[in-house]
Every structure is written in structure tokens, then in C-alpha cells.
Amino acid sequence: QKEVEQNSGPLSVPEGAIASLNCTYSDRVSQSFFWYRQYSGKSPELIMSIYSNGDKEDGRFTAQLNKASQYVSLLIRDSQPSDSATYLCAVKTGAAGNKLTFGGGTRVLVKP
Amino acid sequence: DGGITQSPKYLFRKEGQNVTLSCEQNLNHDAMYWYRQDPGQGLRLIYYSQIVNDFQKGDIAEGYSVSREKKESFPLTVTSAQKNPTAFYLCASRRGGQGSETQYFGPGTRLLVL
């Protein structure tokens, strides 16, 4: 069983709609969660980090964390064609080294 | 400009050859990481270093080696023992200390085998 799982997609959404991405993780003691966006051929860039249960909003992005159910999600409101990318979920695992375990990523396509 | 630089952008390796990928940061970050990404896959940790002169193996360290002689630099050598080295290699750094868990990535090096 993979430690961090994401649906690979592609998730196709019309422009202006909400894109909803999910990520589940297996390590119950994980405390820190990150969403990165990666454009094709480029390196990942941080969108959001979340550490507490509930919602965290930043502009058009909302991260949601539910530690009891071991999932973290990302909502993209008013999706734009420029949001077309792969979104990587990362979970801090282990007490030492601040290692991140990444999911395989969800590819999002926003259609005009 | 502050940031993380990786060079070269593209690297070609011949059979049996060792190659070294450069990663430099001027962010004064304590920790540095090397990841490998295969097409359509997530990132896998190769090696990481939390302080100078110390580093630990990640999940896929076989066939790779690193050094951390300076805080700013964390080069990765892909040895001839790595039989399938074609991938996108990403270096990351993190500030260190409590509450500083975010890793920031360099632009990456794409390694191809001739």
C-alpha cells in the first residue's frame, strides 16, 4: 500500500468551475501536509501547507484536512486555464529529517 | 537573487560513466534534499542532509552518492551502479528549526542515458 495516494486523473474541469483534488495517507502520526503545483517539465512550487484539522484558504485555493479520516484535499475555485498542471500532495513522515513523502500527483486540465 | 540553482539543465550519461549534478542555494537553508521523478510519477527521496558534513539515505539511495562539505552545496553523483538513471532530478532545501518544514525546489536536471 502506497503511503500517500492520489487519483492520477486527468481531472477535467470547465473554466470557472471548482476543481476538487483528494489525497489519502497511511501514517496516522503525520502532522504536516503540503500541496505543490507542477507544470509540465518544471519543478514543483508550493501552493499551500496545512497542519490543523479544518479548512485553510489562500486566494482561490482551499486546503482541507481531516486527520481522523487521514485525508487532505485541495479545492481550486474559479478554475483558470493557467491552473492546468499536476498537483502533488506531500506528507511529512517520520520524526527525524523532515522527510516528505509525495503522492503520484493529480493532473488537472481546465478547459476554456 | 536568492534561490536554488541546479546545473546542468540537461545531462547525458554514457554507459559505465559517473556523472555529478550540482545543487547550490543562497537561502542560508540548513537542510537539503535530492529527489528523483520518473515520468508520470511522484517524487522519491534519494538522499538528504540536515547539516554540513552529515547526510542520510532516502528511499532509493542505491547507485547514488552525495557530499555536504559546504552549507550552500549538495552535489549528487549518479554512479555506474545506477542501472536506470534516466529521470528528472530535483534538489530542494529547507530553512531548518522548529516550524520550518516547507521544502523549496530548484529548477531540476534532466538526466538522459546515451
mmCIF file of C-alpha atoms in Angstrom:
data_model
loop_
_atom_site.group_PDB
_atom_site.id
_atom_site.type_symbol
_atom_site.label_atom_id
_atom_site.label_comp_id
_atom_site.label_asym_id
_atom_site.label_seq_id
_atom_site.Cartn_x
_atom_site.Cartn_y
_atom_site.Cartn_z
ATOM 1 C CA GLN A 1 0.000 0.000 0.000
ATOM 2 C CA LYS A 2 1.341 3.399 -1.005
ATOM 3 C CA GLU A 3 1.889 5.823 1.851
ATOM 4 C CA VAL A 4 0.339 8.786 0.036
ATOM 5 C CA GLU A 5 -2.274 8.180 -2.635
ATOM 6 C CA GLN A 6 -3.814 10.459 -5.217
ATOM 7 C CA ASN A 7 -6.031 9.868 -8.207
ATOM 8 C CA SER A 8 -3.771 10.330 -11.222
ATOM 9 C CA GLY A 9 -6.518 11.915 -13.323
ATOM 10 C CA PRO A 10 -6.724 13.721 -15.590
ATOM 11 C CA LEU A 11 -9.351 15.756 -13.794
ATOM 12 C CA SER A 12 -11.054 17.798 -16.452
ATOM 13 C CA VAL A 13 -12.957 20.895 -15.295
ATOM 14 C CA PRO A 14 -14.538 23.741 -17.262
ATOM 15 C CA GLU A 15 -13.149 27.212 -16.802
ATOM 16 C CA GLY A 16 -14.750 28.938 -13.819
ATOM 17 C CA ALA A 17 -15.712 25.695 -12.075
ATOM 18 C CA ILE A 18 -14.345 24.225 -8.851
ATOM 19 C CA ALA A 19 -11.646 21.571 -9.082
ATOM 20 C CA SER A 20 -11.572 19.168 -6.141
ATOM 21 C CA LEU A 21 -8.456 17.081 -5.502
ATOM 22 C CA ASN A 22 -8.101 14.415 -2.844
ATOM 23 C CA CYS A 23 -5.163 12.789 -1.116
ATOM 24 C CA THR A 24 -5.111 9.997 1.464
ATOM 25 C CA TYR A 25 -2.195 8.991 3.648
ATOM 26 C CA SER A 26 -1.396 5.946 5.752
ATOM 27 C CA ASP A 27 0.805 7.280 8.588
ATOM 28 C CA ARG A 28 -1.550 8.263 11.412
ATOM 29 C CA VAL A 29 1.087 10.371 13.179
ATOM 30 C CA SER A 30 1.639 12.674 10.201
ATOM 31 C CA GLN A 31 1.255 16.304 11.237
ATOM 32 C CA SER A 32 2.210 18.404 8.231
ATOM 33 C CA PHE A 33 0.715 18.421 4.766
ATOM 34 C CA PHE A 34 1.623 20.266 1.613
ATOM 35 C CA TRP A 35 0.194 20.855 -1.851
ATOM 36 C CA TYR A 36 2.586 21.584 -4.693
ATOM 37 C CA ARG A 37 1.761 22.536 -8.265
ATOM 38 C CA GLN A 38 3.998 21.273 -11.053
ATOM 39 C CA TYR A 39 3.742 22.476 -14.618
ATOM 40 C CA SER A 40 4.942 20.101 -17.320
ATOM 41 C CA GLY A 41 8.734 19.989 -17.415
ATOM 42 C CA LYS A 42 9.103 22.297 -14.430
ATOM 43 C CA SER A 43 9.847 21.846 -10.744
ATOM 44 C CA PRO A 44 7.158 21.783 -8.026
ATOM 45 C CA GLU A 45 6.112 25.047 -6.418
ATOM 46 C CA LEU A 46 4.365 25.280 -3.069
ATOM 47 C CA ILE A 47 0.692 26.264 -3.079
ATOM 48 C CA MET A 48 -0.462 25.534 0.450
ATOM 49 C CA SER A 49 0.628 23.971 3.692
ATOM 50 C CA ILE A 50 -1.819 22.823 6.368
ATOM 51 C CA TYR A 51 -1.190 21.494 9.838
ATOM 52 C CA SER A 52 -4.535 21.580 11.688
ATOM 53 C CA ASN A 53 -7.887 19.951 11.037
ATOM 54 C CA GLY A 54 -10.291 22.098 9.087
ATOM 55 C CA ASP A 55 -10.005 24.483 6.178
ATOM 56 C CA LYS A 56 -7.274 26.900 5.183
ATOM 57 C CA GLU A 57 -7.922 29.403 2.426
ATOM 58 C CA ASP A 58 -5.441 31.314 0.292
ATOM 59 C CA GLY A 59 -6.937 33.192 -2.618
ATOM 60 C CA ARG A 60 -8.706 30.745 -4.917
ATOM 61 C CA PHE A 61 -7.215 27.756 -3.111
ATOM 62 C CA THR A 62 -8.625 25.988 -0.059
ATOM 63 C CA ALA A 63 -6.910 23.098 1.670
ATOM 64 C CA GLN A 64 -8.969 20.814 3.884
ATOM 65 C CA LEU A 65 -7.510 18.415 6.436
ATOM 66 C CA ASN A 66 -9.241 15.579 8.276
ATOM 67 C CA LYS A 67 -6.720 13.688 10.386
ATOM 68 C CA ALA A 68 -9.276 11.216 11.736
ATOM 69 C CA SER A 69 -10.073 10.073 8.217
ATOM 70 C CA GLN A 70 -6.486 10.558 7.035
ATOM 71 C CA TYR A 71 -7.217 12.684 4.044
ATOM 72 C CA VAL A 72 -6.308 16.109 2.802
ATOM 73 C CA SER A 73 -7.963 17.850 -0.120
ATOM 74 C CA LEU A 74 -7.411 20.896 -2.291
ATOM 75 C CA LEU A 75 -10.158 22.975 -3.839
ATOM 76 C CA ILE A 76 -9.453 25.354 -6.691
ATOM 77 C CA ARG A 77 -12.266 27.862 -7.131
ATOM 78 C CA ASP A 78 -12.914 29.748 -10.376
ATOM 79 C CA SER A 79 -10.521 27.432 -12.211
ATOM 80 C CA GLN A 80 -8.456 29.068 -14.934
ATOM 81 C CA PRO A 81 -6.613 27.504 -17.887
ATOM 82 C CA SER A 82 -3.388 28.525 -16.117
ATOM 83 C CA ASP A 83 -4.325 26.108 -13.317
ATOM 84 C CA SER A 84 -3.770 23.212 -15.717
ATOM 85 C CA ALA A 85 -0.911 21.328 -14.088
ATOM 86 C CA THR A 86 -0.128 18.320 -11.924
ATOM 87 C CA TYR A 87 -0.850 18.788 -8.227
ATOM 88 C CA LEU A 88 1.323 16.869 -5.795
ATOM 89 C CA CYS A 89 0.272 16.064 -2.256
ATOM 90 C CA ALA A 90 3.153 15.718 0.221
ATOM 91 C CA VAL A 91 3.066 14.482 3.793
ATOM 92 C CA LYS A 92 5.772 14.906 6.389
ATOM 93 C CA THR A 93 6.646 11.417 7.616
ATOM 94 C CA GLY A 94 8.872 10.406 10.476
ATOM 95 C CA ALA A 95 10.100 12.481 13.354
ATOM 96 C CA ALA A 96 13.608 12.973 12.022
ATOM 97 C CA GLY A 97 14.819 14.707 8.925
ATOM 98 C CA ASN A 98 11.574 16.403 7.988
ATOM 99 C CA LYS A 99 11.198 13.979 5.139
ATOM 100 C CA LEU A 100 8.293 14.426 2.774
ATOM 101 C CA THR A 101 6.509 11.545 1.097
ATOM 102 C CA PHE A 102 4.826 12.510 -2.158
ATOM 103 C CA GLY A 103 1.783 11.125 -3.846
ATOM 104 C CA GLY A 104 1.883 10.388 -7.542
ATOM 105 C CA GLY A 105 0.082 13.612 -8.390
ATOM 106 C CA THR A 106 -3.257 14.506 -9.966
ATOM 107 C CA ARG A 107 -3.219 16.030 -13.416
ATOM 108 C CA VAL A 108 -5.767 18.824 -13.807
ATOM 109 C CA LEU A 109 -6.985 20.129 -17.159
ATOM 110 C CA VAL A 110 -9.022 23.328 -17.190
ATOM 111 C CA LYS A 111 -10.900 23.729 -20.449
ATOM 112 C CA PRO A 112 -11.839 27.223 -21.710
ATOM 113 C CA ASP B 1 18.558 36.914 -6.261
ATOM 114 C CA GLY B 2 18.010 34.286 -3.605
ATOM 115 C CA GLY B 3 17.200 30.798 -4.639
ATOM 116 C CA ILE B 4 18.234 27.312 -5.533
ATOM 117 C CA THR B 5 20.185 26.632 -8.687
ATOM 118 C CA GLN B 6 20.785 23.304 -10.369
ATOM 119 C CA SER B 7 23.131 22.595 -13.205
ATOM 120 C CA PRO B 8 23.243 21.477 -15.854
ATOM 121 C CA LYS B 9 19.666 21.652 -17.087
ATOM 122 C CA TYR B 10 20.243 18.579 -19.260
ATOM 123 C CA LEU B 11 22.908 15.919 -18.735
ATOM 124 C CA PHE B 12 23.805 12.962 -20.886
ATOM 125 C CA ARG B 13 25.467 9.917 -19.432
ATOM 126 C CA LYS B 14 27.290 7.174 -21.274
ATOM 127 C CA GLU B 15 27.252 3.594 -20.104
ATOM 128 C CA GLY B 16 29.586 3.000 -17.159
ATOM 129 C CA GLN B 17 30.096 6.695 -16.535
ATOM 130 C CA ASN B 18 29.684 8.563 -13.257
ATOM 131 C CA VAL B 19 28.071 11.983 -13.512
ATOM 132 C CA THR B 20 27.617 14.732 -10.927
ATOM 133 C CA LEU B 21 24.623 17.020 -10.627
ATOM 134 C CA SER B 22 25.121 20.372 -8.953
ATOM 135 C CA CYS B 23 22.783 21.980 -6.418
ATOM 136 C CA GLU B 24 23.563 25.343 -4.834
ATOM 137 C CA GLN B 25 21.423 27.532 -2.580
ATOM 138 C CA ASN B 26 21.969 31.026 -1.215
ATOM 139 C CA LEU B 27 18.964 30.982 1.095
ATOM 140 C CA ASN B 28 21.054 30.065 4.149
ATOM 141 C CA HIS B 29 18.930 26.937 4.494
ATOM 142 C CA ASP B 30 20.201 24.192 6.762
ATOM 143 C CA ALA B 31 18.657 21.135 5.116
ATOM 144 C CA MET B 32 18.951 19.963 1.532
ATOM 145 C CA TYR B 33 17.317 17.083 -0.328
ATOM 146 C CA TRP B 34 17.631 15.168 -3.581
ATOM 147 C CA TYR B 35 14.610 13.625 -5.292
ATOM 148 C CA ARG B 36 14.119 11.616 -8.427
ATOM 149 C CA GLN B 37 10.973 11.892 -10.563
ATOM 150 C CA ASP B 38 10.118 9.416 -13.295
ATOM 151 C CA PRO B 39 7.579 10.302 -15.994
ATOM 152 C CA GLY B 40 4.047 10.481 -14.614
ATOM 153 C CA GLN B 41 5.252 9.676 -11.108
ATOM 154 C CA GLY B 42 5.643 11.475 -7.830
ATOM 155 C CA LEU B 43 8.962 12.335 -6.216
ATOM 156 C CA ARG B 44 11.143 9.768 -4.475
ATOM 157 C CA LEU B 45 13.782 10.740 -1.928
ATOM 158 C CA ILE B 46 17.377 9.783 -2.752
ATOM 159 C CA TYR B 47 19.458 11.473 -0.020
ATOM 160 C CA TYR B 48 19.050 14.313 2.439
ATOM 161 C CA SER B 49 21.292 16.385 4.656
ATOM 162 C CA GLN B 50 20.276 18.380 7.702
ATOM 163 C CA ILE B 51 23.666 19.901 8.495
ATOM 164 C CA VAL B 52 27.082 20.255 6.916
ATOM 165 C CA ASN B 53 29.190 17.083 6.813
ATOM 166 C CA ASP B 54 26.190 14.875 7.549
ATOM 167 C CA PHE B 55 23.705 13.156 5.255
ATOM 168 C CA GLN B 56 21.295 10.209 5.306
ATOM 169 C CA LYS B 57 19.984 7.775 2.743
ATOM 170 C CA GLY B 58 16.473 8.207 1.470
ATOM 171 C CA ASP B 59 14.231 5.570 -0.047
ATOM 172 C CA ILE B 60 16.223 4.939 -3.243
ATOM 173 C CA ALA B 61 19.887 5.680 -2.414
ATOM 174 C CA GLU B 62 21.437 2.699 -4.221
ATOM 175 C CA GLY B 63 23.631 3.812 -7.112
ATOM 176 C CA TYR B 64 23.895 7.400 -5.855
ATOM 177 C CA SER B 65 26.310 9.289 -3.620
ATOM 178 C CA VAL B 66 26.354 12.779 -2.112
ATOM 179 C CA SER B 67 28.557 15.130 -0.135
ATOM 180 C CA ARG B 68 27.818 18.164 2.020
ATOM 181 C CA GLU B 69 31.097 19.992 2.543
ATOM 182 C CA LYS B 70 29.513 23.427 2.453
ATOM 183 C CA LYS B 71 26.136 24.648 3.665
ATOM 184 C CA GLU B 72 25.345 26.060 0.248
ATOM 185 C CA SER B 73 26.151 22.999 -1.815
ATOM 186 C CA PHE B 74 24.818 19.440 -2.028
ATOM 187 C CA PRO B 75 26.074 17.688 -5.181
ATOM 188 C CA LEU B 76 24.654 14.345 -6.269
ATOM 189 C CA THR B 77 26.746 11.758 -8.121
ATOM 190 C CA VAL B 78 24.945 9.179 -10.216
ATOM 191 C CA THR B 79 27.293 6.225 -10.350
ATOM 192 C CA SER B 80 27.585 3.472 -12.929
ATOM 193 C CA ALA B 81 25.863 1.197 -10.395
ATOM 194 C CA GLN B 82 22.596 3.040 -11.062
ATOM 195 C CA LYS B 83 21.292 0.979 -13.963
ATOM 196 C CA ASN B 84 18.269 3.084 -14.816
ATOM 197 C CA PRO B 85 19.315 6.710 -14.228
ATOM 198 C CA THR B 86 17.078 8.396 -16.802
ATOM 199 C CA ALA B 87 14.854 10.726 -14.770
ATOM 200 C CA PHE B 88 14.210 14.299 -13.671
ATOM 201 C CA TYR B 89 16.353 15.123 -10.621
ATOM 202 C CA LEU B 90 15.155 17.743 -8.189
ATOM 203 C CA CYS B 91 17.066 19.390 -5.386
ATOM 204 C CA ALA B 92 15.222 21.036 -2.510
ATOM 205 C CA SER B 93 16.152 22.972 0.604
ATOM 206 C CA ARG B 94 14.502 23.819 3.906
ATOM 207 C CA ARG B 95 15.321 26.551 6.419
ATOM 208 C CA GLY B 96 15.641 24.309 9.453
ATOM 209 C CA GLY B 97 14.472 24.691 13.022
ATOM 210 C CA GLN B 98 11.027 24.434 14.528
ATOM 211 C CA GLY B 99 8.149 25.432 12.316
ATOM 212 C CA SER B 100 10.176 25.469 9.125
ATOM 213 C CA GLU B 101 9.024 22.366 7.342
ATOM 214 C CA THR B 102 8.435 23.669 3.841
ATOM 215 C CA GLN B 103 10.814 22.457 1.166
ATOM 216 C CA TYR B 104 11.573 24.659 -1.825
ATOM 217 C CA PHE B 105 12.726 23.225 -5.113
ATOM 218 C CA GLY B 106 15.355 24.111 -7.658
ATOM 219 C CA PRO B 107 14.584 24.003 -11.416
ATOM 220 C CA GLY B 108 15.783 20.415 -11.852
ATOM 221 C CA THR B 109 18.241 18.493 -14.014
ATOM 222 C CA ARG B 110 17.047 16.062 -16.652
ATOM 223 C CA LEU B 111 19.426 13.112 -16.995
ATOM 224 C CA LEU B 112 19.408 11.013 -20.142
ATOM 225 C CA VAL B 113 21.413 7.915 -20.966
ATOM 226 C CA LEU B 114 23.102 7.728 -24.373
#
